[in-house]
Coordinates of C-alpha atoms in Angstrom, one line a residue:
Chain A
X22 CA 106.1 7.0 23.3
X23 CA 106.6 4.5 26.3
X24 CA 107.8 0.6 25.9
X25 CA 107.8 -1.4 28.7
X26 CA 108.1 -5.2 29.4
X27 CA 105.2 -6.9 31.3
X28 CA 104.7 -10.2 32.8
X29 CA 101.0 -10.3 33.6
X30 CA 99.4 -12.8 36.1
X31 CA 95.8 -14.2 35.6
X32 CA 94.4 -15.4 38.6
X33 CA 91.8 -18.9 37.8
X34 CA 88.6 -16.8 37.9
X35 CA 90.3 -13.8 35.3
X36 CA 91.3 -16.1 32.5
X37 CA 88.3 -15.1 30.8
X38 CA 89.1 -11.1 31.0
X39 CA 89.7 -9.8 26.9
X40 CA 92.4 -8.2 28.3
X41 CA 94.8 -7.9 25.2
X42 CA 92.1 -6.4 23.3
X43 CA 91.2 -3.9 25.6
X44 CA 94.6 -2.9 26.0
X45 CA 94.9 -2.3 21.8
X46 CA 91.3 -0.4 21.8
X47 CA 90.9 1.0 24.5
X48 CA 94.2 2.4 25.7
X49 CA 95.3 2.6 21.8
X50 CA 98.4 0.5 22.7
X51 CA 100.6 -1.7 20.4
X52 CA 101.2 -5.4 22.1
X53 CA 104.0 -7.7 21.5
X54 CA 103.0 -10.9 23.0
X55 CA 106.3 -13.0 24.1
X56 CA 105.0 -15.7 26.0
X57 CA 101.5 -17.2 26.9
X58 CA 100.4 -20.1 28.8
X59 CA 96.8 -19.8 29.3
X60 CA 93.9 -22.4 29.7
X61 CA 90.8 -22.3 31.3
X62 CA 90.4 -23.2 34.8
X63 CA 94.5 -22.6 35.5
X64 CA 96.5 -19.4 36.7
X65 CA 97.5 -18.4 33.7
X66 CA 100.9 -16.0 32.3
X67 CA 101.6 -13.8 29.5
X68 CA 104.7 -12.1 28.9
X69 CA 104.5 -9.2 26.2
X70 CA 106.3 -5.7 25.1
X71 CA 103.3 -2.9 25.6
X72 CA 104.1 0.4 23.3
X73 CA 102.1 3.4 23.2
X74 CA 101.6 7.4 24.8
X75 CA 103.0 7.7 27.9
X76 CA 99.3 8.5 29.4
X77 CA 98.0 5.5 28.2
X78 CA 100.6 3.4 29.4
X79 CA 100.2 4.5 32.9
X80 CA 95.8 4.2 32.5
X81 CA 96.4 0.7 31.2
X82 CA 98.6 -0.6 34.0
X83 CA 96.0 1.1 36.5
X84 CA 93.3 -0.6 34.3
X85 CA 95.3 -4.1 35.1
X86 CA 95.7 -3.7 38.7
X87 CA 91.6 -2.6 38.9
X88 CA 90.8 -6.0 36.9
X89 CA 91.8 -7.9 39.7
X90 CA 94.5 -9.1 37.7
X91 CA 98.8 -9.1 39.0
X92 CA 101.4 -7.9 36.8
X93 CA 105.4 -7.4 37.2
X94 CA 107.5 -4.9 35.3
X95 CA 111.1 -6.2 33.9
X96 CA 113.3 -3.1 35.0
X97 CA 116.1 -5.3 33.8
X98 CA 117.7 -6.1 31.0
X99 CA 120.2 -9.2 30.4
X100 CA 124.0 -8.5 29.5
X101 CA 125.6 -11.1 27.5
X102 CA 129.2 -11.1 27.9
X103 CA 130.0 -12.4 24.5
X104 CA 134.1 -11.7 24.6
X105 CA 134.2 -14.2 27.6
X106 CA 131.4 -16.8 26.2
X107 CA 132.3 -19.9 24.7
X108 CA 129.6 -20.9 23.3
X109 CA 128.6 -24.4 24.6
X110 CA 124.8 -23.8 24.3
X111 CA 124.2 -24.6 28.1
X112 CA 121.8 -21.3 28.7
X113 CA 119.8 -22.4 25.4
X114 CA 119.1 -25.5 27.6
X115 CA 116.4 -23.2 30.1
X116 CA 115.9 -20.2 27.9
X117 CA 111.9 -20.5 28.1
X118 CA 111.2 -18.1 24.9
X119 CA 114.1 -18.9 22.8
X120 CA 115.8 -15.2 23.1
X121 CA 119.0 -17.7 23.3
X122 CA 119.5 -19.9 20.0
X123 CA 122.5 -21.7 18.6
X124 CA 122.9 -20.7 15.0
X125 CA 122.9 -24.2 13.2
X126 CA 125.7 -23.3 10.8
X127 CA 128.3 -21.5 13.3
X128 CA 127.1 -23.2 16.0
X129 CA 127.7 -19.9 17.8
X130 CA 125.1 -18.2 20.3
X131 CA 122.8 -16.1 18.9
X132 CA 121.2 -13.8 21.3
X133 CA 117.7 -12.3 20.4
X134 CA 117.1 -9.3 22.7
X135 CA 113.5 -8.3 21.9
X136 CA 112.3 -12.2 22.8
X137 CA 114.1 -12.4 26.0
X138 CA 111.7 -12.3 29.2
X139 CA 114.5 -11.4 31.8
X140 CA 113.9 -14.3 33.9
X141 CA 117.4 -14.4 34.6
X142 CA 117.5 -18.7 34.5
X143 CA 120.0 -18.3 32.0
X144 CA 122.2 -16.1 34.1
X145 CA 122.4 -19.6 36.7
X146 CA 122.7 -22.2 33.9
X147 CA 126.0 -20.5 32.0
X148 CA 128.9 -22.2 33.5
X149 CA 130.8 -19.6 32.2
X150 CA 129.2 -17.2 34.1
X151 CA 128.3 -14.7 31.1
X152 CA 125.4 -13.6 31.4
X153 CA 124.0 -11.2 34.0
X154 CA 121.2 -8.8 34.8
X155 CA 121.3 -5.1 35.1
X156 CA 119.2 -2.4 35.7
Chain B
X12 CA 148.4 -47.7 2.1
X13 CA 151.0 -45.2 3.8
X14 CA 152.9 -45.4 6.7
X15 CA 153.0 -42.5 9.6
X16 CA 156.7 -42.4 8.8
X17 CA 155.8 -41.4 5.2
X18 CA 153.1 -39.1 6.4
X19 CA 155.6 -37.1 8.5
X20 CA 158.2 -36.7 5.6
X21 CA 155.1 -35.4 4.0
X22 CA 154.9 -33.4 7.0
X23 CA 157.9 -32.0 7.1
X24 CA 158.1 -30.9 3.6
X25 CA 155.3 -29.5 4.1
X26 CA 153.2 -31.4 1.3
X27 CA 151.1 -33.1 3.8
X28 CA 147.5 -32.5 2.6
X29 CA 145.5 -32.2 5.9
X30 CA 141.3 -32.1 6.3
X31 CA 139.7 -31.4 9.6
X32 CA 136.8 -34.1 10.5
X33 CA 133.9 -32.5 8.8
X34 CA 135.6 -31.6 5.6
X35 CA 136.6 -34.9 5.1
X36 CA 133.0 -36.1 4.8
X37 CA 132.3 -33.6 1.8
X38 CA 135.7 -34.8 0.1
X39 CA 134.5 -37.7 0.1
X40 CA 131.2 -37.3 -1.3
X41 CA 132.8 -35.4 -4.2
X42 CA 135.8 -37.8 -5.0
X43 CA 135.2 -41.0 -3.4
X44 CA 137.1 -43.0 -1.1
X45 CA 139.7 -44.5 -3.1
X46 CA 140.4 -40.7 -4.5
X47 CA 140.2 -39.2 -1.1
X48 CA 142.4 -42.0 0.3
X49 CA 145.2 -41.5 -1.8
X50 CA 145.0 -37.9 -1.6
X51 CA 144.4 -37.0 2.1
X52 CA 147.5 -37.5 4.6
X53 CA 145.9 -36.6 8.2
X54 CA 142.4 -35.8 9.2
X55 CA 142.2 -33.0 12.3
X56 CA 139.6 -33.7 15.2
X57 CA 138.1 -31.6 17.8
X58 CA 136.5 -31.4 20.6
X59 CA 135.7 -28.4 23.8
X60 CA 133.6 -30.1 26.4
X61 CA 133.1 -30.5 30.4
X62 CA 135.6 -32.5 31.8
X63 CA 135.6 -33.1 35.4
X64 CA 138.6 -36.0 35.6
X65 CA 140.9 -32.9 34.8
X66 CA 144.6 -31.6 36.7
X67 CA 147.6 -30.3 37.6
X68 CA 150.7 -31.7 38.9
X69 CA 152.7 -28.9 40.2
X70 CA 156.5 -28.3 41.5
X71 CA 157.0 -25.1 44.0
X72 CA 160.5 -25.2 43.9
X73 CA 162.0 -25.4 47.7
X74 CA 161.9 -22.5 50.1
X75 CA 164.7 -21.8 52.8
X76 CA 164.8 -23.3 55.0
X77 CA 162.7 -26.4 53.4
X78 CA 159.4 -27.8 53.9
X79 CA 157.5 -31.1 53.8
X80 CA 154.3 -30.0 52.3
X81 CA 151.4 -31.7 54.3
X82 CA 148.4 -29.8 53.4
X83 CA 148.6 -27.0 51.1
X84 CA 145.8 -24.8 49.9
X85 CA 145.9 -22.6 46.4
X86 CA 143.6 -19.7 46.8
X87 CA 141.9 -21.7 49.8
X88 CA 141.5 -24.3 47.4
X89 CA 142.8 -27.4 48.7
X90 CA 145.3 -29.5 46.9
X91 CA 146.7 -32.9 47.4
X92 CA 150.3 -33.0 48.7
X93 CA 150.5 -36.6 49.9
X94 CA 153.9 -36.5 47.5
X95 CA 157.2 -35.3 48.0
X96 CA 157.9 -32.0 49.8
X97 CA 157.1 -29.2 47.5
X98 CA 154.9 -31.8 44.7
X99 CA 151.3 -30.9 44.5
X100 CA 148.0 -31.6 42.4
X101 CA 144.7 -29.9 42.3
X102 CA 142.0 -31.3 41.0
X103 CA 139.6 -29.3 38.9
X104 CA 136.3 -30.1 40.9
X105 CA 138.0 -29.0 44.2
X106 CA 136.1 -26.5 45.7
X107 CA 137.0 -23.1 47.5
X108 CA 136.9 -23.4 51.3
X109 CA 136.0 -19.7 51.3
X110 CA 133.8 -19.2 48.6
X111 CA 132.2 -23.0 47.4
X112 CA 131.4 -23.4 44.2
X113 CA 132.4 -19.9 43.3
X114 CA 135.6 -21.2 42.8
X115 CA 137.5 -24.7 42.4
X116 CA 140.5 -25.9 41.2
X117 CA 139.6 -25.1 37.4
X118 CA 139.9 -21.7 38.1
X119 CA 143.2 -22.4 39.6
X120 CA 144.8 -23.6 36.9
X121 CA 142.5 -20.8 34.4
X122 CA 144.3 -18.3 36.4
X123 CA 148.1 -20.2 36.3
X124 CA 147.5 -20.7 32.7
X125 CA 146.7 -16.7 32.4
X126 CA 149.9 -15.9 34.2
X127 CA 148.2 -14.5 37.4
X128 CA 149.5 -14.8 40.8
X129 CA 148.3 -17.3 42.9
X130 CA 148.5 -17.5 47.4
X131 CA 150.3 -20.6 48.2
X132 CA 149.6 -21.8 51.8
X133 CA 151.2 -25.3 53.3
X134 CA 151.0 -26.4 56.4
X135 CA 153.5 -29.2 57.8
X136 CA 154.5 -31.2 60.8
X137 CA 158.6 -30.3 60.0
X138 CA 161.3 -32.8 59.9
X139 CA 164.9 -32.9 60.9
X140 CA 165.4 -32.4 56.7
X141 CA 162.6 -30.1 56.5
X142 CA 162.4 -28.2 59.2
X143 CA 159.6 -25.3 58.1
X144 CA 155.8 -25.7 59.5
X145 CA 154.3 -23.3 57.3
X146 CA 154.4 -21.3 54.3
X147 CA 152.6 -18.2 53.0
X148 CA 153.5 -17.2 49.5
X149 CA 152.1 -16.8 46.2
X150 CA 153.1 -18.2 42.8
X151 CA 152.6 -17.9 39.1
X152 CA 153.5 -20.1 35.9
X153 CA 157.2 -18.2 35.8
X154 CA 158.2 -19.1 39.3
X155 CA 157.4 -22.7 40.0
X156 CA 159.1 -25.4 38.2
X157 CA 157.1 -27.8 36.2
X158 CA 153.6 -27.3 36.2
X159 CA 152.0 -30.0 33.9
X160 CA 147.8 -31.0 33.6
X161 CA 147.5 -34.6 33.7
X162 CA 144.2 -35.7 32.9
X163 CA 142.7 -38.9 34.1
X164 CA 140.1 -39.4 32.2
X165 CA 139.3 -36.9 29.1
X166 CA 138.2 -37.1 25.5
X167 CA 134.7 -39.2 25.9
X168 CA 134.3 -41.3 23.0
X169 CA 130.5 -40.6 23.5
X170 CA 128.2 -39.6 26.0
X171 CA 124.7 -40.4 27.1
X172 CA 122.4 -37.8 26.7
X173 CA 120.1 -36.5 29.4
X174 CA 116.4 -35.7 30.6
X175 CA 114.2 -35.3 33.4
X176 CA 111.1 -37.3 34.2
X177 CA 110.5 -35.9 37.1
X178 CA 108.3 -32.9 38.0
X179 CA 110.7 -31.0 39.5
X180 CA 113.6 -29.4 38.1
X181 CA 117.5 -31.1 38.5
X182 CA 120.7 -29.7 38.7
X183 CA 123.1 -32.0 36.9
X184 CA 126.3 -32.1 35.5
X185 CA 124.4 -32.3 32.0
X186 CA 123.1 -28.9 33.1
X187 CA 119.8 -27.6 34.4
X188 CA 117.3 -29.9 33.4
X189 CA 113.8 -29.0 33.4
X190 CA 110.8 -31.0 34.5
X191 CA 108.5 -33.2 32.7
X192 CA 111.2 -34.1 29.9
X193 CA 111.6 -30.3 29.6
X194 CA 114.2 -30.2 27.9
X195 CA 117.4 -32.8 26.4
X196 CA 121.4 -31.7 26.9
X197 CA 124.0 -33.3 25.5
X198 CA 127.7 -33.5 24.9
X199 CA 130.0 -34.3 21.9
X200 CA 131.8 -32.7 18.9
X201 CA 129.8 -35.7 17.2
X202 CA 131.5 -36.3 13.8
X203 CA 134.6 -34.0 14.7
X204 CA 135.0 -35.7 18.1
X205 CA 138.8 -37.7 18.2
X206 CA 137.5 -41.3 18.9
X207 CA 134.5 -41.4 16.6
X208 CA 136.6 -40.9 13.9
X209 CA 138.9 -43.4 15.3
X210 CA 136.3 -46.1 16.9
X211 CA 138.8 -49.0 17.3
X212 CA 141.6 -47.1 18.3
X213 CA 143.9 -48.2 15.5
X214 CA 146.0 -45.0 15.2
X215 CA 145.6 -43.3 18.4
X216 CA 147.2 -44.4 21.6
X217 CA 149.2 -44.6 24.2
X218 CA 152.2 -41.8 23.5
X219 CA 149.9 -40.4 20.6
X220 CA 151.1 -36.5 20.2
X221 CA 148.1 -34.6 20.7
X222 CA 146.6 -30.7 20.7
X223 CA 145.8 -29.9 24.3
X224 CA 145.1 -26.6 25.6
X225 CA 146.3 -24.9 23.1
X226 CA 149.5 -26.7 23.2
X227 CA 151.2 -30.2 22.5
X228 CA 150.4 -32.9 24.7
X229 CA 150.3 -37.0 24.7
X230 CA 147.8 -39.3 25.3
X231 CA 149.1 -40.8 28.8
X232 CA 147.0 -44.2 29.4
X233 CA 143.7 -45.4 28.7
X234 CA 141.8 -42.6 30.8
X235 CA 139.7 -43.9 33.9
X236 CA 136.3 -45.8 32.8
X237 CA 137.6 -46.7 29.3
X238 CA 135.0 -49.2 28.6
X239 CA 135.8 -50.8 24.8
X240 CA 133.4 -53.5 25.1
X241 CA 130.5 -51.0 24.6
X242 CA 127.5 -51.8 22.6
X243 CA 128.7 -50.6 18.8
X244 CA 126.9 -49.9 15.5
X245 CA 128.4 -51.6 12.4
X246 CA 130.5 -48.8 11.9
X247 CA 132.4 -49.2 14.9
X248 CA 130.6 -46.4 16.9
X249 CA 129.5 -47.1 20.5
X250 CA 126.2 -45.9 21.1
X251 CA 127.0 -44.5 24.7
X252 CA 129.6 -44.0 26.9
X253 CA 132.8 -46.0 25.7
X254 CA 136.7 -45.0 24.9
X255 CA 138.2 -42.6 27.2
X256 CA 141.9 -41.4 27.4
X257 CA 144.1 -40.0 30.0
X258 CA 146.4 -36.8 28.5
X259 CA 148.6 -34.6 29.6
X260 CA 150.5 -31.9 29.1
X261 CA 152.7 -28.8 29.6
X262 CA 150.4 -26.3 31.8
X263 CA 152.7 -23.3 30.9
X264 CA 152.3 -23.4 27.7
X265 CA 148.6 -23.6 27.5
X266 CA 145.8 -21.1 26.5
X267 CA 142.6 -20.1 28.5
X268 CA 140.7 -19.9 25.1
X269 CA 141.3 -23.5 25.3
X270 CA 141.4 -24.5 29.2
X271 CA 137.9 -22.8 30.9
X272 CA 137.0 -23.2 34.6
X273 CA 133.1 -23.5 34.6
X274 CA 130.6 -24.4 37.1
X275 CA 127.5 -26.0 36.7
X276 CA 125.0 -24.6 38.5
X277 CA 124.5 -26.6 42.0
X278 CA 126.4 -29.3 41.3
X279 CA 130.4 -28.0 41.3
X280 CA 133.1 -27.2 39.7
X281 CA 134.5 -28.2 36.4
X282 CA 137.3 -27.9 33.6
X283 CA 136.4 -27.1 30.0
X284 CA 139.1 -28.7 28.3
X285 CA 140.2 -28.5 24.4
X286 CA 142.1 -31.7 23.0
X287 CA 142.8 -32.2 19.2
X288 CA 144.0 -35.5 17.8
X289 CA 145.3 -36.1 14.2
X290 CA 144.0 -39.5 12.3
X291 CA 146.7 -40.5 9.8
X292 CA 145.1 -42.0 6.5
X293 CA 146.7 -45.4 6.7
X294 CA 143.7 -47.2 4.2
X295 CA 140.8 -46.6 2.8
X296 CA 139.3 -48.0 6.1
X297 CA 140.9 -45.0 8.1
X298 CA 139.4 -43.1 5.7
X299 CA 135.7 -44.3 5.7
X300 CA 135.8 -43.9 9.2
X301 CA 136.8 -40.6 9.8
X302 CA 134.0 -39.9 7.3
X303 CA 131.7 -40.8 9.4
X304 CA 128.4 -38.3 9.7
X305 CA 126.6 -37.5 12.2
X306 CA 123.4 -39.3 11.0
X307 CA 125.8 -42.3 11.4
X308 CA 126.7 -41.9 15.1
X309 CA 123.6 -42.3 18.1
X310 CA 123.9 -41.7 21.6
X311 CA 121.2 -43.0 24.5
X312 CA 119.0 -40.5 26.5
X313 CA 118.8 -41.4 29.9
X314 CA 116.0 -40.1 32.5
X315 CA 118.3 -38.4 35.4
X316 CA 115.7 -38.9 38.0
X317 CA 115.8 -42.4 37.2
X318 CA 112.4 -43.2 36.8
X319 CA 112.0 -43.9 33.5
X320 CA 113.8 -46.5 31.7
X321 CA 113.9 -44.7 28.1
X322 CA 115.4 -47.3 26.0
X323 CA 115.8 -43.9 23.3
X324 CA 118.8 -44.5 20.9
X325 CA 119.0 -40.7 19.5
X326 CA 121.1 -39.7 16.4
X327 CA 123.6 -36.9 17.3
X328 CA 122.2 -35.4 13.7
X329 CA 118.7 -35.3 15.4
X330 CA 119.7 -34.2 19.0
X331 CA 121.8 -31.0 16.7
X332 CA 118.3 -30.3 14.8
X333 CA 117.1 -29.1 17.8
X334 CA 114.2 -30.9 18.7
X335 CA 113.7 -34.2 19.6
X336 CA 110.4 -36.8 20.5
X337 CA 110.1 -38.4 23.4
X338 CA 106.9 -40.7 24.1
X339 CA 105.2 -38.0 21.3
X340 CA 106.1 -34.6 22.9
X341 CA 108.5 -32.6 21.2
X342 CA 111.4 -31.7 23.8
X343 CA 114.1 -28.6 23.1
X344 CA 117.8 -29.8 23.0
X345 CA 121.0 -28.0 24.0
X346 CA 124.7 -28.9 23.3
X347 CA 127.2 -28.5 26.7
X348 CA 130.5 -28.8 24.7
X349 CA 131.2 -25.9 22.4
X350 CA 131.0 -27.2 18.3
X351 CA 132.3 -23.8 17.5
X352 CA 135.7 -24.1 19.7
X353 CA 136.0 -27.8 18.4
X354 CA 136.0 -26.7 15.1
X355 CA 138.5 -23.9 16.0
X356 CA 140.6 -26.5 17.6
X357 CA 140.5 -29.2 14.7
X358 CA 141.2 -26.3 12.4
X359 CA 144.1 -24.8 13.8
X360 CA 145.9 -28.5 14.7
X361 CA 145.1 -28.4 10.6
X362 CA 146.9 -25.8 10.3
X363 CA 150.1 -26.6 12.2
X364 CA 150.1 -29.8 10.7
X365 CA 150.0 -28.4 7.3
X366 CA 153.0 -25.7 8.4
X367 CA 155.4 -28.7 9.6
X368 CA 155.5 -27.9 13.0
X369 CA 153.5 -30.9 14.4
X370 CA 154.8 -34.6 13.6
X371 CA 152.2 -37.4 14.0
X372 CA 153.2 -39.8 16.6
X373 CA 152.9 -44.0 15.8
X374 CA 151.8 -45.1 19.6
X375 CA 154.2 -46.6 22.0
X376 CA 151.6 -49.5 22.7
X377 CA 147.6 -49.4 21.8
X378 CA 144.6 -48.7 23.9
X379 CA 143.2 -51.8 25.4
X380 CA 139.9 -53.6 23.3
X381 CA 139.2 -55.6 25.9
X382 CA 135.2 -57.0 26.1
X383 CA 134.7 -57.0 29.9
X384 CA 132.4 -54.4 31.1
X385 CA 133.1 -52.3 34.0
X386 CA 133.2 -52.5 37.7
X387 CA 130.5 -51.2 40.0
X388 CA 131.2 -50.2 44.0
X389 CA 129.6 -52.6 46.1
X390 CA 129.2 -51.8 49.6
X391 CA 130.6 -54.7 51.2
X392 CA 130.5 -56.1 55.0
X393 CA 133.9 -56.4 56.9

């Protein structure tokens, strides 16, 4: 079993590619979309966890790349420093999938790693300086 | 009716009842105000926010043989010694002239206030009294003399709150702000924050004993930009920026859970600082205004690119829900001062209130109401 975290690119003329279907029939793989913007006639992105046989994994990314269509790995994953944060809410201010959340009755930072799309603006926008990327 | 001077005998006996800011409003919804009036002595504020008007006044102590301190730097950070010999203040935006906006004169005094060592360099055209041109040395919170923050301009009484029009993103002191009204930031303890619950400034002012840093401090003055004559709902709240106060305080006796350098991304360097004030309950009016909810208090959203005139009065109870509507699009908001160290701050000025050890303060004169507005910079000819 193999989970990786993909950020896949649609160039204007592939936005009509099934491709999230073919990925769950065809290469058997279990998808976890964690952000989409796509509309016709636009570049389009979708971020998502892809979970399945190690084989089929590797066949699917192949499958991508042959589709004409781009596609980046996240190798990183975001640290939260939470001993050193104070929880001002700053990085909730550019957090694009809502992975960072102030909990309305603590008002502390609540920290959601499985929606978190390691963009890394978050990392910038802490003035704290909390947050960071690692491999 | 009570007096401050009955409060504090309360105080010392330690019979005082005390309620931070947002109990108070569910005290009152269950007893009333006459019952809440008679039974509540002080109400505890909050607030843990951005504040760039922030510093230190610092005393070396005088090396042998002595120096006239012209220019002296604090870990390359640059700080103002147009005083006598060995006086100095850094300011918190001051920025490193090594590493930028890495590093300013918040962290300065973050690091003084954690007891760590800090390089010292002066510079100085020597005297016949002060004969030394240079000095290279480093100092902590044990071996300088007084080390005190003074303030100029702290404690907003309300702030507007801020977008972006524009379609490209902005780096502003109200954080990163993302393009096409992207997103909204704002900044307040709303209903906890010190001069919401006292809009008129009838109990605190000038000489007011204060929680600051995680210590006591005073208001000083009417902070820089205290503007009274603000636009104000009917219960005495401004609906942007109005009240401001100038504090200070012992440096040395601070906390860094309390005094946070920060720095916002692009723009510089700045102090997160963590005042408390105590309301006495003189009246039933004291009372119904440190009530006050944060349905009951707005703020205005501003467009920082300036396009846009928004004319948006927003309710801090909206702008915490999450989400707000601008011209029909629903837009994300985000908080820049820290609700959860307010309520830490309001709670434990509570609690040394409650254990005698802080004495409310009647102030030595009161914060000015005046009605004129303030000044702009023209750029003026010879």
């Amino acid at each position: 079993m193999k989970t990786i975290k993909i950020s896949i690119y649609y160039p204007v003329d592939k936005i009509t590619v099934p491709l999230v279907s073919t990925l769950i029939k065809e290469f058997d793989l279990q998808v976890n979309i964690l952000h989409a913007d796509i509309s016709l006639n636009k570049t389009g992105t979708l971020v998502a966890d892809l979970a399945g046989d190690e084989r089929n994994v590797d066949d699917a990314l192949r499958y991508i790349e042959e589709q004409g269509i781009g596609y980046k790995l996240f190798n990183k994953q975001l640290i939260w420093h939470e001993e050193l944060c104070v929880h001002c809410g700053a990085c909730t201010a550019v957090c694009p999938s809502h992975a960072l959340t102030m909990s309305h009755e603590t008002w502390s930072l609540e920290f959601d790693k499985e929606k978190c799309l390691v963009c890394g603006l978050c990392t910038k926008a802490c003035p704290l300086n909390v947050m960071s990327l690692q491999d | 009716m009570k007096t401050i001077a009955e409060i504090n005998e309360r105080i010392k006996n330690r019979k005082a009842v005390v309620v931070t800011a947002e109990e108070i409003i569910d005290l009152v919804e269950e007893k009333g105000v006459k019952k809440a009036a008679q039974e509540v002595d002080v109400v505890t504020t909050g607030t843990f926010g951005p504040m760039c008007s922030s510093g230190m006044f610092i005393n070396f102590g005088h090396p042998k043989p002595g120096i006239k301190m012209t220019r002296t730097w604090l870990n390359d950070v640059p700080a103002f010694s147009g005083l006598a010999a060995v006086d100095a203040y850094v300011g918190a935006t001051e920025m490193s002239e090594r590493q930028g906006m890495q590093y300013g004169g918040a962290h300065v005094i973050q690091d003084f206030i954690d007891g760590k060592d800090i390089r010292l360099y002066a510079e100085s055209y020597g005297t016949d009294c002060y004969p030394r041109r240079d000095i290279r040395t480093t100092i902590n919170k044990h071996n300088v003399n007084q080390a005190y923050l003074y303030n100029p301009r702290n404690c907003y009484q309300n702030y507007p709150a801020a977008t972006n029009s524009s379609d490209k993103i902005m780096y502003t002191y109200m954080g990163t702000l993302l393009p096409g009204f992207g997103n909204v930031t704002y900044s307040t303890s709303g209903e906890l924050s010190p001069l919401m619950n006292d809009p008129e400034y009838r109990t605190i002012g000038i000489g007011t004993r204060i929680f600051l840093g995680g210590t006591q401090g005073f208001v000083a003055w009417e902070g820089t930009q205290h503007d009274p004559g603000q636009a104000r709902l009917e219960n005495g709240t401004p609906v942007s920026s109005a009240g401001t106060l100038a504090v200070i305080g012992d440096a040395k006796k601070m906390s860094s859970r309390y005094i946070r350098a920060a720095i916002f991304d692009r723009y510089g360097v700045t102090l997160f600082v963590g005042i408390g004030i105590p309301i006495p309950m003189l009246d039933e009016d004291m009372l119904i205004k440190t009530a006050v909810r944060n349905r009951d208090i707005v703020t205005t959203l501003v467009d920082k690119s300036g396009r846009e005139d928004l004319g948006i009065r927003l309710s801090y109870e909206t702008l915490r829900s999450g989400w707000v509507d601008i011209k029909g699009r629903r837009v994300p908001t985000a908080p820049l001062s820290s609700l959860k160290i307010a309520r830490d701050i309001a709670s434990t000025l509570k609690d040394w209130i409650a254990n005698g050890q802080f004495l409310l303060s009647e102030p030595v004169e009161k914060l000015p109401y005046r009605k004129e507005r303030l000044n702009s910079l023209e750029i003026r000819g010879e």
